[in-house]
Coordinates of N, CA, C and O in Angstrom, one line a residue:
M1 N -27.5 159.2 173.6 CA -27.2 158.0 173.2 C -26.4 157.2 174.3 O -25.6 157.7 175.0
A2 N -27.0 156.1 174.5 CA -26.4 155.2 175.6 C -25.0 154.8 175.3 O -24.4 154.6 174.1
T3 N -24.3 154.4 176.3 CA -23.1 154.1 176.3 C -22.8 152.6 177.1 O -23.7 152.2 177.9
M4 N -21.8 152.0 176.6 CA -21.6 150.6 177.3 C -20.0 150.5 177.3 O -19.2 151.4 176.9
T5 N -19.6 149.5 178.1 CA -18.2 149.3 178.3 C -17.8 148.1 177.5 O -18.6 147.2 177.6
H6 N -16.5 148.1 177.0 CA -16.0 146.9 176.2 C -15.9 145.6 177.5 O -15.2 146.2 178.3
P7 N -16.2 144.5 177.2 CA -16.2 143.5 178.2 C -14.9 143.3 178.6 O -14.4 142.7 179.7
I8 N -13.8 143.3 177.8 CA -12.4 143.1 178.1 C -11.6 144.2 178.5 O -10.8 144.2 179.4
T9 N -11.6 145.3 177.7 CA -10.8 146.6 177.8 C -11.3 147.4 178.8 O -10.9 148.2 179.5
G10 N -12.8 147.4 178.9 CA -13.5 148.3 179.7 C -13.6 149.7 179.2 O -14.1 150.7 179.7
D11 N -13.1 149.9 177.7 CA -13.2 151.3 177.3 C -14.7 151.5 177.0 O -15.5 150.7 176.6
E12 N -15.0 152.7 177.1 CA -16.5 153.2 176.8 C -16.7 153.3 175.2 O -15.8 153.8 174.6
L13 N -17.9 152.7 175.0 CA -18.4 152.5 173.6 C -19.7 153.1 173.5 O -20.6 153.0 174.4
N14 N -20.2 153.6 172.2 CA -21.5 154.0 172.1 C -22.3 152.8 171.6 O -21.9 152.1 170.9
D15 N -23.4 152.7 172.1 CA -24.5 151.8 171.7 C -25.0 152.0 170.6 O -25.4 153.1 170.1
I16 N -25.2 151.1 169.5 CA -25.8 151.2 168.2 C -27.2 150.8 168.2 O -27.3 149.6 168.2
A17 N -28.0 151.6 168.2 CA -29.5 151.3 168.4 C -30.0 150.9 167.0 O -31.0 150.2 167.0
V18 N -29.5 151.7 166.0 CA -30.2 151.4 164.5 C -29.1 151.1 163.8 O -28.2 151.6 163.5
K19 N -29.3 149.8 162.9 CA -28.4 149.6 162.1 C -29.2 149.3 160.6 O -30.1 148.6 160.5
R20 N -28.8 150.2 159.6 CA -29.6 150.2 158.4 C -28.6 149.5 157.3 O -27.6 150.1 156.8
P21 N -29.0 148.4 156.6 CA -28.2 148.0 155.5 C -28.4 148.6 154.2 O -27.6 148.5 153.3
S22 N -29.5 149.4 154.1 CA -29.7 150.3 153.0 C -30.3 151.6 153.5 O -31.0 151.5 154.4
L23 N -30.4 152.5 152.7 CA -30.9 153.8 152.9 C -32.2 154.0 151.9 O -32.1 153.8 150.8
S24 N -33.4 154.4 152.6 CA -34.6 154.6 152.1 C -34.5 156.0 151.4 O -33.6 156.7 151.7
F25 N -35.7 156.3 150.6 CA -35.7 157.9 150.2 C -35.7 158.7 151.3 O -34.9 159.7 151.2
E26 N -36.6 158.5 152.3 CA -36.6 159.3 153.4 C -35.4 159.3 154.3 O -35.2 160.4 154.6
N27 N -34.5 158.3 154.3 CA -33.4 158.3 155.0 C -32.5 159.2 154.2 O -31.6 160.2 154.8
A28 N -32.5 159.2 153.0 CA -31.6 160.0 151.9 C -31.8 161.6 152.3 O -31.1 162.4 152.3
V29 N -33.3 161.8 152.3 CA -33.7 163.1 152.5 C -33.2 163.6 154.0 O -32.5 164.7 154.0
T30 N -33.4 162.7 154.9 CA -32.7 163.1 156.1 C -31.3 163.4 156.3 O -30.9 164.3 156.6
A31 N -30.7 162.7 155.3 CA -29.2 162.9 155.3 C -29.0 164.1 154.7 O -27.9 164.8 155.3
W32 N -29.5 164.5 153.8 CA -29.6 165.7 153.1 C -29.7 167.0 153.9 O -29.1 168.0 154.0
V33 N -30.8 166.9 154.7 CA -31.3 168.0 155.7 C -30.1 168.2 156.8 O -29.7 169.3 157.0
M34 N -29.7 166.8 157.1 CA -28.7 167.2 158.1 C -27.5 167.7 157.6 O -26.7 168.8 158.3
K35 N -27.0 167.3 156.4 CA -25.8 168.0 155.9 C -26.0 169.6 155.6 O -25.2 170.3 156.0
L36 N -27.2 169.9 155.1 CA -27.3 171.1 154.9 C -27.6 172.1 156.1 O -27.4 173.3 156.0
Q37 N -28.0 171.4 157.1 CA -27.8 172.1 158.5 C -26.4 172.1 159.3 O -26.2 172.7 160.3
G38 N -25.5 171.6 158.4 CA -24.0 171.6 159.0 C -23.6 170.5 159.8 O -22.4 170.6 160.5
E39 N -24.3 169.4 159.7 CA -23.8 168.3 160.4 C -22.7 167.7 159.8 O -22.4 167.8 158.6
T40 N -21.7 167.0 160.4 CA -20.6 166.5 159.8 C -20.9 165.2 159.1 O -21.8 164.4 159.5
F41 N -20.0 164.7 158.0 CA -20.3 163.4 157.3 C -20.6 162.3 158.4 O -21.2 161.6 158.4
T42 N -19.3 162.4 159.3 CA -19.4 161.3 160.2 C -20.5 161.0 161.1 O -21.0 160.1 161.4
D43 N -20.9 162.2 161.5 CA -22.2 162.2 162.5 C -23.2 161.8 161.6 O -24.2 161.0 162.2
I44 N -23.4 162.1 160.4 CA -24.7 161.8 159.7 C -24.6 160.2 159.6 O -25.8 159.6 159.8
V45 N -23.5 159.6 159.1 CA -23.5 158.2 159.1 C -23.9 157.6 160.2 O -24.4 156.5 160.3
Q46 N -23.2 158.0 161.5 CA -23.5 157.4 162.9 C -25.0 157.5 163.1 O -25.6 156.6 163.6
K47 N -25.5 158.6 163.0 CA -26.9 158.9 163.5 C -27.9 158.1 162.4 O -28.9 157.8 163.0
L48 N -27.7 157.9 161.4 CA -28.5 157.2 160.5 C -28.2 155.5 160.7 O -28.9 154.7 160.2
G49 N -27.1 155.3 161.3 CA -26.7 153.8 161.8 C -26.6 153.1 160.3 O -27.0 151.9 160.2
T50 N -25.5 153.5 159.5 CA -25.4 153.0 158.2 C -23.8 153.0 157.9 O -23.1 153.5 158.7
N51 N -23.5 152.5 156.7 CA -22.3 152.4 156.2 C -21.8 153.8 155.5 O -22.7 154.5 154.8
A52 N -20.6 154.4 155.7 CA -20.2 155.8 155.2 C -20.4 155.7 153.6 O -20.9 156.5 153.1
N53 N -20.2 154.4 153.0 CA -20.4 154.6 151.4 C -21.6 154.7 151.1 O -22.0 155.4 150.0
R54 N -22.9 154.3 151.9 CA -24.2 154.6 151.5 C -24.5 155.9 151.5 O -25.4 156.4 150.7
V55 N -24.0 156.7 152.5 CA -24.4 158.1 152.7 C -23.6 158.8 151.6 O -24.3 159.7 150.9
G56 N -22.4 158.4 151.0 CA -21.5 158.9 150.1 C -22.4 158.8 148.7 O -22.4 159.7 147.9
D57 N -22.8 157.6 148.5 CA -23.6 157.2 147.3 C -25.0 158.5 147.3 O -25.2 158.9 146.1
V58 N -25.6 158.7 148.4 CA -26.7 159.6 148.4 C -26.1 161.2 148.0 O -26.5 161.9 147.0
F59 N -25.0 161.5 148.9 CA -24.5 162.9 148.4 C -23.8 162.9 147.0 O -23.7 164.0 146.4
R60 N -23.5 161.9 146.4 CA -23.1 162.0 144.9 C -24.1 161.7 144.0 O -23.9 161.6 142.8
S61 N -25.3 161.6 144.5 CA -26.6 161.5 143.6 C -26.5 160.1 142.9 O -27.1 160.0 141.8
E62 N -25.8 159.1 143.3 CA -25.8 157.8 142.7 C -27.1 157.0 143.1 O -27.3 156.2 142.4
V63 N -27.6 157.4 144.1 CA -29.0 156.7 144.6 C -29.9 157.9 145.1 O -29.2 158.8 145.5
H64 N -31.2 157.8 145.0 CA -32.1 158.7 145.6 C -31.7 160.1 145.0 O -31.5 161.0 145.6
Q65 N -31.7 160.4 143.6 CA -31.3 161.6 143.1 C -32.0 162.9 143.5 O -31.5 163.8 143.5
D66 N -33.4 162.6 143.7 CA -34.4 163.6 144.1 C -34.2 164.0 145.7 O -35.0 164.8 146.1
A67 N -33.5 163.3 146.3 CA -33.4 163.7 147.9 C -32.9 164.9 148.2 O -33.5 165.6 149.1
K68 N -32.0 165.6 147.5 CA -31.6 166.7 147.9 C -32.6 167.8 147.6 O -32.8 168.8 148.4
A69 N -33.3 168.1 146.6 CA -34.4 168.8 146.3 C -35.4 168.8 147.1 O -35.9 169.8 147.6
K70 N -35.7 167.5 147.6 CA -36.8 167.5 148.7 C -36.3 167.9 150.0 O -37.1 168.6 150.7
A71 N -35.0 167.7 150.4 CA -34.5 168.4 151.6 C -34.4 169.7 151.4 O -34.7 170.4 152.4
I72 N -34.0 170.3 150.6 CA -34.2 171.8 150.4 C -35.5 172.4 150.4 O -36.0 173.4 151.4
S73 N -36.5 171.7 149.8 CA -37.9 172.1 149.8 C -38.4 172.0 151.4 O -39.2 172.9 151.8
I74 N -38.1 171.0 152.1 CA -38.6 170.9 153.5 C -37.9 172.0 154.4 O -38.6 172.7 155.2
L75 N -36.7 172.2 154.2 CA -35.9 173.2 154.9 C -36.4 174.6 154.6 O -36.6 175.6 155.6
K76 N -36.8 174.9 153.5 CA -37.5 176.1 153.1 C -38.6 176.3 153.8 O -39.2 177.5 154.0
K77 N -39.6 175.2 153.7 CA -40.8 175.4 154.4 C -40.6 175.8 155.8 O -41.6 176.4 156.4
H78 N -39.5 175.2 156.5 CA -39.3 175.2 157.9 C -38.6 176.5 158.1 O -38.1 176.7 159.3
K79 N -38.1 177.2 157.2 CA -37.3 178.4 157.2 C -36.0 178.0 158.0 O -35.6 178.7 158.9
S80 N -35.5 177.0 157.5 CA -34.2 176.5 158.4 C -33.0 176.2 157.3 O -32.1 175.4 157.6
L81 N -33.2 176.8 155.9 CA -32.2 176.5 155.0 C -30.8 177.2 155.4 O -30.8 178.4 155.6
L82 N -29.7 176.6 155.6 CA -28.4 177.1 156.1 C -27.0 177.1 154.9 O -26.3 177.3 155.3
I83 N -27.6 176.4 153.7 CA -26.5 176.1 152.7 C -25.5 176.9 152.8 O -25.5 178.1 152.9

């Protein structure tokens, strides 16, 4: 991930390459795969470039209810399930 510095303070900042106003089903599956592989909530939010509430909605099954099952299926296929 690229970094930059704040123009006034000189503090090092992470560059935000992707900003998602909403999560697609594929994004939701990716979030579940990452979670099941042990990624932290904060890292998942940052890597997907979205708002924490959107990822929370996915993990609470308020949106994309089938995403967890799809993620488990993918991980089993790849023999990577770490639940």
